[in-house]
PDB file of C-alpha atoms in Angstrom:
ATOM      1  CA  UNK O  12      64.288  36.897  46.946  1.00  0.00           C
ATOM      2  CA  UNK O  13      61.279  38.732  48.327  1.00  0.00           C
ATOM      3  CA  UNK O  14      58.448  37.827  45.979  1.00  0.00           C
ATOM      4  CA  UNK O  15      54.930  38.694  44.947  1.00  0.00           C
ATOM      5  CA  UNK O  16      52.246  36.811  43.081  1.00  0.00           C
ATOM      6  CA  UNK O  17      52.785  35.972  39.439  1.00  0.00           C
ATOM      7  CA  UNK O  18      50.302  38.022  37.425  1.00  0.00           C
ATOM      8  CA  UNK O  19      50.012  35.717  34.400  1.00  0.00           C
ATOM      9  CA  UNK O  20      49.693  31.983  33.844  1.00  0.00           C
ATOM     10  CA  UNK O  21      48.477  31.217  37.335  1.00  0.00           C
ATOM     11  CA  UNK O  22      45.673  29.332  39.009  1.00  0.00           C
ATOM     12  CA  UNK O  23      43.611  31.435  41.428  1.00  0.00           C
ATOM     13  CA  UNK O  24      41.676  29.752  44.226  1.00  0.00           C
ATOM     14  CA  UNK O  25      39.167  31.669  46.338  1.00  0.00           C
ATOM     15  CA  UNK O  26      37.516  30.122  49.377  1.00  0.00           C
ATOM     16  CA  UNK O  27      33.773  30.215  48.769  1.00  0.00           C
ATOM     17  CA  UNK O  28      32.666  30.594  52.406  1.00  0.00           C
ATOM     18  CA  UNK O  29      34.392  31.249  55.699  1.00  0.00           C
ATOM     19  CA  UNK O  30      34.173  28.218  57.970  1.00  0.00           C
ATOM     20  CA  UNK O  31      35.554  27.119  61.330  1.00  0.00           C
ATOM     21  CA  UNK O  32      35.554  23.487  60.165  1.00  0.00           C
ATOM     22  CA  UNK O  33      39.103  22.316  59.355  1.00  0.00           C
ATOM     23  CA  UNK O  34      39.893  21.878  55.672  1.00  0.00           C
ATOM     24  CA  UNK O  35      42.713  19.445  54.816  1.00  0.00           C
ATOM     25  CA  UNK O  36      43.940  20.828  51.494  1.00  0.00           C
ATOM     26  CA  UNK O  37      47.239  19.116  50.690  1.00  0.00           C
ATOM     27  CA  UNK O  38      45.990  18.885  47.091  1.00  0.00           C
ATOM     28  CA  UNK O  39      46.713  22.637  46.770  1.00  0.00           C
ATOM     29  CA  UNK O  40      50.196  22.013  45.464  1.00  0.00           C
ATOM     30  CA  UNK O  41      51.899  22.909  42.155  1.00  0.00           C
ATOM     31  CA  UNK O  42      52.859  19.269  41.642  1.00  0.00           C
ATOM     32  CA  UNK O  43      49.142  18.409  41.531  1.00  0.00           C
ATOM     33  CA  UNK O  44      48.119  21.325  39.292  1.00  0.00           C
ATOM     34  CA  UNK O  45      50.650  20.952  36.477  1.00  0.00           C
ATOM     35  CA  UNK O  46      49.180  19.216  33.409  1.00  0.00           C
ATOM     36  CA  UNK O  47      45.665  19.411  34.842  1.00  0.00           C
ATOM     37  CA  UNK O  48      42.794  21.395  33.370  1.00  0.00           C
ATOM     38  CA  UNK O  49      40.555  23.636  35.471  1.00  0.00           C
ATOM     39  CA  UNK O  50      37.933  20.877  35.674  1.00  0.00           C
ATOM     40  CA  UNK O  51      40.538  18.343  36.800  1.00  0.00           C
ATOM     41  CA  UNK O  52      41.813  20.747  39.476  1.00  0.00           C
ATOM     42  CA  UNK O  53      38.269  21.284  40.732  1.00  0.00           C
ATOM     43  CA  UNK O  54      37.922  17.509  41.114  1.00  0.00           C
ATOM     44  CA  UNK O  55      40.997  17.138  43.343  1.00  0.00           C
ATOM     45  CA  UNK O  56      40.161  15.704  46.796  1.00  0.00           C
ATOM     46  CA  UNK O  57      40.074  17.620  50.087  1.00  0.00           C
ATOM     47  CA  UNK O  58      38.733  16.839  53.546  1.00  0.00           C
ATOM     48  CA  UNK O  59      36.108  19.151  55.021  1.00  0.00           C
ATOM     49  CA  UNK O  60      36.122  18.042  58.631  1.00  0.00           C
ATOM     50  CA  UNK O  61      35.616  14.286  58.255  1.00  0.00           C
ATOM     51  CA  UNK O  62      33.781  14.551  54.963  1.00  0.00           C
ATOM     52  CA  UNK O  63      35.548  13.845  51.686  1.00  0.00           C
ATOM     53  CA  UNK O  64      34.803  16.465  49.059  1.00  0.00           C
ATOM     54  CA  UNK O  65      36.453  18.244  46.129  1.00  0.00           C
ATOM     55  CA  UNK O  66      38.472  21.396  45.763  1.00  0.00           C
ATOM     56  CA  UNK O  67      35.844  22.908  43.484  1.00  0.00           C
ATOM     57  CA  UNK O  68      33.133  22.533  46.114  1.00  0.00           C
ATOM     58  CA  UNK O  69      35.018  24.706  48.613  1.00  0.00           C
ATOM     59  CA  UNK O  70      36.978  27.014  46.281  1.00  0.00           C
ATOM     60  CA  UNK O  71      36.312  28.823  43.058  1.00  0.00           C
ATOM     61  CA  UNK O  72      39.004  27.932  40.561  1.00  0.00           C
ATOM     62  CA  UNK O  73      40.292  30.149  37.763  1.00  0.00           C
ATOM     63  CA  UNK O  74      42.828  28.781  35.321  1.00  0.00           C
ATOM     64  CA  UNK O  75      44.615  25.491  34.992  1.00  0.00           C
ATOM     65  CA  UNK O  76      47.822  23.706  34.009  1.00  0.00           C
ATOM     66  CA  UNK O  77      50.155  25.986  35.952  1.00  0.00           C
ATOM     67  CA  UNK O  78      52.760  25.680  38.684  1.00  0.00           C
ATOM     68  CA  UNK O  79      51.848  29.151  40.010  1.00  0.00           C
ATOM     69  CA  UNK O  80      48.985  29.141  42.526  1.00  0.00           C
ATOM     70  CA  UNK O  81      47.317  32.066  44.307  1.00  0.00           C
ATOM     71  CA  UNK O  82      45.033  31.266  47.253  1.00  0.00           C
ATOM     72  CA  UNK O  83      42.695  33.900  48.701  1.00  0.00           C
ATOM     73  CA  UNK O  84      40.099  34.147  51.470  1.00  0.00           C
ATOM     74  CA  UNK O  85      39.814  33.525  55.204  1.00  0.00           C
ATOM     75  CA  UNK O  86      42.183  30.567  55.280  1.00  0.00           C
ATOM     76  CA  UNK O  87      42.777  30.275  59.022  1.00  0.00           C
ATOM     77  CA  UNK O  88      41.211  26.804  59.075  1.00  0.00           C
ATOM     78  CA  UNK O  89      42.763  25.601  55.825  1.00  0.00           C
ATOM     79  CA  UNK O  90      45.656  23.217  56.474  1.00  0.00           C
ATOM     80  CA  UNK O  91      48.523  21.581  54.590  1.00  0.00           C
ATOM     81  CA  UNK O  92      48.738  23.957  51.639  1.00  0.00           C
ATOM     82  CA  UNK O  93      51.906  23.166  49.691  1.00  0.00           C
ATOM     83  CA  UNK O  94      52.584  19.920  51.520  1.00  0.00           C
ATOM     84  CA  UNK O  95      55.347  17.977  49.777  1.00  0.00           C
ATOM     85  CA  UNK O  96      55.703  20.460  46.912  1.00  0.00           C
ATOM     86  CA  UNK O  97      58.787  20.152  44.710  1.00  0.00           C
ATOM     87  CA  UNK O  98      58.279  22.964  42.188  1.00  0.00           C
ATOM     88  CA  UNK O  99      56.548  26.247  41.440  1.00  0.00           C
ATOM     89  CA  UNK O 100      55.167  28.947  43.663  1.00  0.00           C
ATOM     90  CA  UNK O 101      52.208  29.418  45.975  1.00  0.00           C
ATOM     91  CA  UNK O 102      51.099  32.888  47.061  1.00  0.00           C
ATOM     92  CA  UNK O 103      48.712  32.922  50.009  1.00  0.00           C
ATOM     93  CA  UNK O 104      46.858  36.209  50.499  1.00  0.00           C
ATOM     94  CA  UNK O 105      45.729  36.351  54.103  1.00  0.00           C
ATOM     95  CA  UNK O 106      46.175  34.363  57.302  1.00  0.00           C
ATOM     96  CA  UNK O 107      46.433  30.607  56.855  1.00  0.00           C
ATOM     97  CA  UNK O 108      46.164  27.494  58.999  1.00  0.00           C
ATOM     98  CA  UNK O 109      48.588  24.828  60.140  1.00  0.00           C
ATOM     99  CA  UNK O 110      51.189  22.753  58.279  1.00  0.00           C
ATOM    100  CA  UNK O 111      51.949  25.136  55.390  1.00  0.00           C
ATOM    101  CA  UNK O 112      54.808  23.766  53.278  1.00  0.00           C
ATOM    102  CA  UNK O 113      55.408  20.653  55.368  1.00  0.00           C
ATOM    103  CA  UNK O 114      57.778  18.146  53.743  1.00  0.00           C
ATOM    104  CA  UNK O 115      58.439  20.758  51.022  1.00  0.00           C
ATOM    105  CA  UNK O 116      61.397  19.887  48.758  1.00  0.00           C
ATOM    106  CA  UNK O 117      61.656  22.857  46.383  1.00  0.00           C
ATOM    107  CA  UNK O 118      59.755  25.890  45.108  1.00  0.00           C
ATOM    108  CA  UNK O 119      58.517  28.975  46.941  1.00  0.00           C
ATOM    109  CA  UNK O 120      55.641  29.782  49.264  1.00  0.00           C
ATOM    110  CA  UNK O 121      54.851  33.443  49.973  1.00  0.00           C
ATOM    111  CA  UNK O 122      52.329  34.198  52.724  1.00  0.00           C
ATOM    112  CA  UNK O 123      50.927  37.732  52.875  1.00  0.00           C
ATOM    113  CA  UNK O 124      49.651  37.239  56.420  1.00  0.00           C
ATOM    114  CA  UNK O 125      50.186  35.030  59.455  1.00  0.00           C
ATOM    115  CA  UNK O 126      50.746  31.274  59.538  1.00  0.00           C
ATOM    116  CA  UNK O 127      49.656  28.845  62.230  1.00  0.00           C
ATOM    117  CA  UNK O 128      51.761  26.086  63.798  1.00  0.00           C
ATOM    118  CA  UNK O 129      54.120  23.676  62.044  1.00  0.00           C
ATOM    119  CA  UNK O 130      54.848  25.878  59.004  1.00  0.00           C
ATOM    120  CA  UNK O 131      57.770  24.395  57.082  1.00  0.00           C
ATOM    121  CA  UNK O 132      57.946  21.297  59.264  1.00  0.00           C
ATOM    122  CA  UNK O 133      60.470  18.862  57.759  1.00  0.00           C
ATOM    123  CA  UNK O 134      61.353  21.330  55.000  1.00  0.00           C
ATOM    124  CA  UNK O 135      64.227  19.986  52.880  1.00  0.00           C
ATOM    125  CA  UNK O 136      64.434  22.633  50.150  1.00  0.00           C
ATOM    126  CA  UNK O 137      62.843  25.741  48.708  1.00  0.00           C
ATOM    127  CA  UNK O 138      61.740  28.939  50.440  1.00  0.00           C
ATOM    128  CA  UNK O 139      58.883  29.783  52.791  1.00  0.00           C
ATOM    129  CA  UNK O 140      58.535  33.547  53.356  1.00  0.00           C
ATOM    130  CA  UNK O 141      55.929  34.752  55.848  1.00  0.00           C
ATOM    131  CA  UNK O 142      55.050  38.461  55.717  1.00  0.00           C
ATOM    132  CA  UNK O 143      53.487  38.250  59.171  1.00  0.00           C
ATOM    133  CA  UNK O 144      53.835  36.151  62.317  1.00  0.00           C
ATOM    134  CA  UNK O 145      54.412  32.406  62.602  1.00  0.00           C
ATOM    135  CA  UNK O 146      52.959  29.997  65.137  1.00  0.00           C
ATOM    136  CA  UNK O 147      54.689  27.338  67.198  1.00  0.00           C
ATOM    137  CA  UNK O 148      57.018  24.601  65.879  1.00  0.00           C
ATOM    138  CA  UNK O 149      58.272  26.579  62.868  1.00  0.00           C
ATOM    139  CA  UNK O 150      60.503  24.290  60.771  1.00  0.00           C
ATOM    140  CA  UNK O 151      60.351  21.689  63.523  1.00  0.00           C
ATOM    141  CA  UNK O 152      59.924  17.899  63.693  1.00  0.00           C
ATOM    142  CA  UNK O 153      56.658  16.073  64.201  1.00  0.00           C
ATOM    143  CA  UNK O 154      56.315  13.889  67.295  1.00  0.00           C
ATOM    144  CA  UNK O 155      58.269  10.685  66.881  1.00  0.00           C
ATOM    145  CA  UNK O 156      60.518  12.063  64.137  1.00  0.00           C
ATOM    146  CA  UNK O 157      64.234  12.356  64.885  1.00  0.00           C
ATOM    147  CA  UNK O 158      64.956  15.171  62.432  1.00  0.00           C
ATOM    148  CA  UNK O 159      63.075  18.344  61.611  1.00  0.00           C
ATOM    149  CA  UNK O 160      64.019  20.853  58.925  1.00  0.00           C
ATOM    150  CA  UNK O 161      66.677  19.371  56.611  1.00  0.00           C
ATOM    151  CA  UNK O 162      67.379  22.203  54.187  1.00  0.00           C
ATOM    152  CA  UNK O 163      65.898  25.263  52.516  1.00  0.00           C
ATOM    153  CA  UNK O 164      65.052  28.675  53.926  1.00  0.00           C
ATOM    154  CA  UNK O 165      62.271  30.003  56.164  1.00  0.00           C
ATOM    155  CA  UNK O 166      61.950  33.767  56.706  1.00  0.00           C
ATOM    156  CA  UNK O 167      59.394  35.380  59.010  1.00  0.00           C
ATOM    157  CA  UNK O 168      58.908  39.147  58.945  1.00  0.00           C
ATOM    158  CA  UNK O 169      57.181  39.193  62.352  1.00  0.00           C
ATOM    159  CA  UNK O 170      57.403  37.068  65.488  1.00  0.00           C
ATOM    160  CA  UNK O 171      57.527  33.282  65.789  1.00  0.00           C
ATOM    161  CA  UNK O 172      56.211  31.021  68.544  1.00  0.00           C
ATOM    162  CA  UNK O 173      57.851  28.382  70.690  1.00  0.00           C
ATOM    163  CA  UNK O 174      60.163  25.557  69.639  1.00  0.00           C
ATOM    164  CA  UNK O 175      61.180  27.010  66.271  1.00  0.00           C
ATOM    165  CA  UNK O 176      63.762  24.800  64.585  1.00  0.00           C
ATOM    166  CA  UNK O 177      63.331  21.918  67.014  1.00  0.00           C
ATOM    167  CA  UNK O 178      65.518  18.971  65.881  1.00  0.00           C
ATOM    168  CA  UNK O 179      66.651  21.067  62.912  1.00  0.00           C
ATOM    169  CA  UNK O 180      69.263  19.229  60.803  1.00  0.00           C
ATOM    170  CA  UNK O 181      70.132  21.702  58.012  1.00  0.00           C
ATOM    171  CA  UNK O 182      68.904  24.938  56.471  1.00  0.00           C
ATOM    172  CA  UNK O 183      68.271  28.503  57.585  1.00  0.00           C
ATOM    173  CA  UNK O 184      65.501  30.107  59.630  1.00  0.00           C
ATOM    174  CA  UNK O 185      65.463  33.903  60.031  1.00  0.00           C
ATOM    175  CA  UNK O 186      62.906  35.630  62.258  1.00  0.00           C
ATOM    176  CA  UNK O 187      62.842  39.413  62.089  1.00  0.00           C
ATOM    177  CA  UNK O 188      60.737  39.833  65.225  1.00  0.00           C
ATOM    178  CA  UNK O 189      60.945  38.027  68.556  1.00  0.00           C
ATOM    179  CA  UNK O 190      61.355  34.289  68.962  1.00  0.00           C
ATOM    180  CA  UNK O 191      59.540  32.192  71.580  1.00  0.00           C
ATOM    181  CA  UNK O 192      60.859  29.756  74.152  1.00  0.00           C
ATOM    182  CA  UNK O 193      62.913  26.651  73.390  1.00  0.00           C
ATOM    183  CA  UNK O 194      64.133  27.921  70.011  1.00  0.00           C
ATOM    184  CA  UNK O 195      66.508  25.374  68.498  1.00  0.00           C
ATOM    185  CA  UNK O 196      65.665  22.749  71.099  1.00  0.00           C
ATOM    186  CA  UNK O 197      67.482  19.464  70.359  1.00  0.00           C
ATOM    187  CA  UNK O 198      68.960  21.112  67.281  1.00  0.00           C
ATOM    188  CA  UNK O 199      71.321  18.839  65.302  1.00  0.00           C
ATOM    189  CA  UNK O 200      72.717  21.379  62.812  1.00  0.00           C
ATOM    190  CA  UNK O 201      71.658  24.386  60.738  1.00  0.00           C
ATOM    191  CA  UNK O 202      71.333  28.118  61.422  1.00  0.00           C
ATOM    192  CA  UNK O 203      68.641  30.019  63.304  1.00  0.00           C
ATOM    193  CA  UNK O 204      68.727  33.848  63.253  1.00  0.00           C
ATOM    194  CA  UNK O 205      66.520  36.148  65.323  1.00  0.00           C
ATOM    195  CA  UNK O 206      66.603  39.927  64.874  1.00  0.00           C
ATOM    196  CA  UNK O 207      64.402  40.622  67.898  1.00  0.00           C
ATOM    197  CA  UNK O 208      64.672  38.990  71.300  1.00  0.00           C
ATOM    198  CA  UNK O 209      65.669  35.356  71.647  1.00  0.00           C
ATOM    199  CA  UNK O 210      63.238  33.624  74.001  1.00  0.00           C
ATOM    200  CA  UNK O 211      64.085  31.714  77.162  1.00  0.00           C
ATOM    201  CA  UNK O 212      65.599  28.218  77.219  1.00  0.00           C
ATOM    202  CA  UNK O 213      67.029  28.509  73.725  1.00  0.00           C
ATOM    203  CA  UNK O 214      69.095  25.559  72.528  1.00  0.00           C
ATOM    204  CA  UNK O 215      67.948  23.082  75.173  1.00  0.00           C
ATOM    205  CA  UNK O 216      69.387  19.688  74.231  1.00  0.00           C
ATOM    206  CA  UNK O 217      71.266  21.227  71.294  1.00  0.00           C
ATOM    207  CA  UNK O 218      74.003  19.041  69.747  1.00  0.00           C
ATOM    208  CA  UNK O 219      75.347  21.172  66.899  1.00  0.00           C
ATOM    209  CA  UNK O 220      74.261  24.188  64.879  1.00  0.00           C
ATOM    210  CA  UNK O 221      74.178  27.941  65.390  1.00  0.00           C
ATOM    211  CA  UNK O 222      71.616  30.234  66.999  1.00  0.00           C
ATOM    212  CA  UNK O 223      72.267  33.938  66.370  1.00  0.00           C
ATOM    213  CA  UNK O 224      70.622  36.534  68.630  1.00  0.00           C
ATOM    214  CA  UNK O 225      70.999  39.914  66.931  1.00  0.00           C
ATOM    215  CA  UNK O 226      68.576  41.647  69.312  1.00  0.00           C
ATOM    216  CA  UNK O 227      69.757  40.153  72.564  1.00  0.00           C
ATOM    217  CA  UNK O 228      68.021  37.618  74.789  1.00  0.00           C
ATOM    218  CA  UNK O 229      64.721  37.744  76.646  1.00  0.00           C
ATOM    219  CA  UNK O 230      66.259  35.920  79.602  1.00  0.00           C
ATOM    220  CA  UNK O 231      69.663  34.587  80.574  1.00  0.00           C
ATOM    221  CA  UNK O 232      70.847  31.531  78.689  1.00  0.00           C
ATOM    222  CA  UNK O 233      70.505  28.078  80.174  1.00  0.00           C
ATOM    223  CA  UNK O 234      73.396  27.113  82.503  1.00  0.00           C
ATOM    224  CA  UNK O 235      74.239  24.240  80.148  1.00  0.00           C
ATOM    225  CA  UNK O 236      75.790  26.855  77.827  1.00  0.00           C
ATOM    226  CA  UNK O 237      79.277  28.074  78.696  1.00  0.00           C
ATOM    227  CA  UNK O 238      80.785  31.387  77.652  1.00  0.00           C
ATOM    228  CA  UNK O 239      83.679  30.785  75.247  1.00  0.00           C
ATOM    229  CA  UNK O 240      84.830  34.147  73.854  1.00  0.00           C
ATOM    230  CA  UNK O 241      83.896  37.402  72.145  1.00  0.00           C
ATOM    231  CA  UNK O 242      84.975  37.600  68.509  1.00  0.00           C
ATOM    232  CA  UNK O 243      84.056  38.533  64.949  1.00  0.00           C
ATOM    233  CA  UNK O 244      83.017  35.297  63.195  1.00  0.00           C
ATOM    234  CA  UNK O 245      84.228  35.192  59.602  1.00  0.00           C
ATOM    235  CA  UNK O 246      81.289  33.112  58.423  1.00  0.00           C
ATOM    236  CA  UNK O 247      78.840  35.573  59.991  1.00  0.00           C
ATOM    237  CA  UNK O 248      79.739  38.292  57.493  1.00  0.00           C
ATOM    238  CA  UNK O 249      78.711  36.017  54.609  1.00  0.00           C
ATOM    239  CA  UNK O 250      75.411  35.054  56.225  1.00  0.00           C
ATOM    240  CA  UNK O 251      74.472  38.601  57.206  1.00  0.00           C
ATOM    241  CA  UNK O 252      75.406  40.043  53.811  1.00  0.00           C
ATOM    242  CA  UNK O 253      73.218  37.428  52.121  1.00  0.00           C
ATOM    243  CA  UNK O 254      70.311  38.207  54.457  1.00  0.00           C
ATOM    244  CA  UNK O 255      70.762  41.893  53.719  1.00  0.00           C
ATOM    245  CA  UNK O 256      70.648  41.189  49.973  1.00  0.00           C
ATOM    246  CA  UNK O 257      67.322  39.444  50.554  1.00  0.00           C
ATOM    247  CA  UNK O 258      65.958  42.600  52.171  1.00  0.00           C
ATOM    248  CA  UNK O 259      66.330  41.814  55.864  1.00  0.00           C
ATOM    249  CA  UNK O 260      67.271  44.688  58.207  1.00  0.00           C
ATOM    250  CA  UNK O 261      70.969  43.903  58.627  1.00  0.00           C
ATOM    251  CA  UNK O 262      73.151  46.891  59.508  1.00  0.00           C
ATOM    252  CA  UNK O 263      76.818  47.398  58.604  1.00  0.00           C
ATOM    253  CA  UNK O 264      77.613  47.436  62.340  1.00  0.00           C
ATOM    254  CA  UNK O 265      76.149  43.959  62.701  1.00  0.00           C
ATOM    255  CA  UNK O 266      78.135  42.664  59.742  1.00  0.00           C
ATOM    256  CA  UNK O 267      81.376  43.918  61.306  1.00  0.00           C
ATOM    257  CA  UNK O 268      80.232  43.455  64.883  1.00  0.00           C
ATOM    258  CA  UNK O 269      81.453  41.450  67.852  1.00  0.00           C
ATOM    259  CA  UNK O 270      79.509  38.421  69.076  1.00  0.00           C
ATOM    260  CA  UNK O 271      79.632  36.665  72.417  1.00  0.00           C
ATOM    261  CA  UNK O 272      79.939  32.925  71.845  1.00  0.00           C
ATOM    262  CA  UNK O 273      78.379  30.349  74.158  1.00  0.00           C
ATOM    263  CA  UNK O 274      78.835  26.623  73.550  1.00  0.00           C
ATOM    264  CA  UNK O 275      76.502  23.819  74.581  1.00  0.00           C
ATOM    265  CA  UNK O 276      74.308  22.046  75.416  1.00  0.00           C
ATOM    266  CA  UNK O 277      77.081  20.443  77.520  1.00  0.00           C
ATOM    267  CA  UNK O 278      74.687  17.699  78.686  1.00  0.00           C
ATOM    268  CA  UNK O 279      74.506  16.424  75.093  1.00  0.00           C
ATOM    269  CA  UNK O 280      77.225  16.524  72.452  1.00  0.00           C
ATOM    270  CA  UNK O 281      77.918  20.149  73.354  1.00  0.00           C
ATOM    271  CA  UNK O 282      79.082  21.338  69.934  1.00  0.00           C
ATOM    272  CA  UNK O 283      76.281  23.835  69.366  1.00  0.00           C
ATOM    273  CA  UNK O 284      76.681  27.557  69.753  1.00  0.00           C
ATOM    274  CA  UNK O 285      74.618  30.606  70.598  1.00  0.00           C
ATOM    275  CA  UNK O 286      76.053  33.863  69.294  1.00  0.00           C
ATOM    276  CA  UNK O 287      74.770  37.052  70.950  1.00  0.00           C
ATOM    277  CA  UNK O 288      75.464  40.305  69.140  1.00  0.00           C
ATOM    278  CA  UNK O 289      77.278  42.965  71.132  1.00  0.00           C
ATOM    279  CA  UNK O 290      80.454  43.034  73.257  1.00  0.00           C
TER     280      UNK O 290
END
């Protein structure tokens, strides 16, 4: 599952100049590039601050008519890459701004760097793999929306910020580093794995779903979670074996290990669970 950039039949975009002005680049999407020539791709619209401009004014473009896109440069202020994509692959080489892969339905986004807030928000399919750290609200719901991530997979090699998986409905998020506060807040369903420390106040308002803390917890769990038992979940072996096949650092001891089960949030529906590895 771990991927790298396609070396042939791809469109390569390079940011012409580093800028602190936000660039709204939702046109960088395989759905928009397929069946378009290089000139047509260069003419696609973007916002540079409040000014409407074209992709070719801000990026050099090599190639055309491809669902494989490589984006390079100082992209920390470039937003919405891959928004709504339903096919293909995007490889981002370097740190990138907010809203990567929001409303994504299928395909693959590989980030060789860090991502800012809201990566994978409202994801419903496909894969977002971040070979770095992720900002706040990973796979979460925008304000006013009742459901966040609805399917697909998000993997972060480093740490992730606060409120990851907020209002998550389906899908899988796996964070290999530490996870910030309020992970899985108001979670409806789905699975959230953290290999490092699980931050404070995890699962606040959680209705259903599973949060798995393989590296323990940063703080004690909220009192709205009640200890249920210590056991070896059958389903956990399948999940952990699949994560191991993808290259995540799952050990045989974890696959066969004992987990402490806490159920909650008892102030809501109370059918969620937090599983903490270790007796």
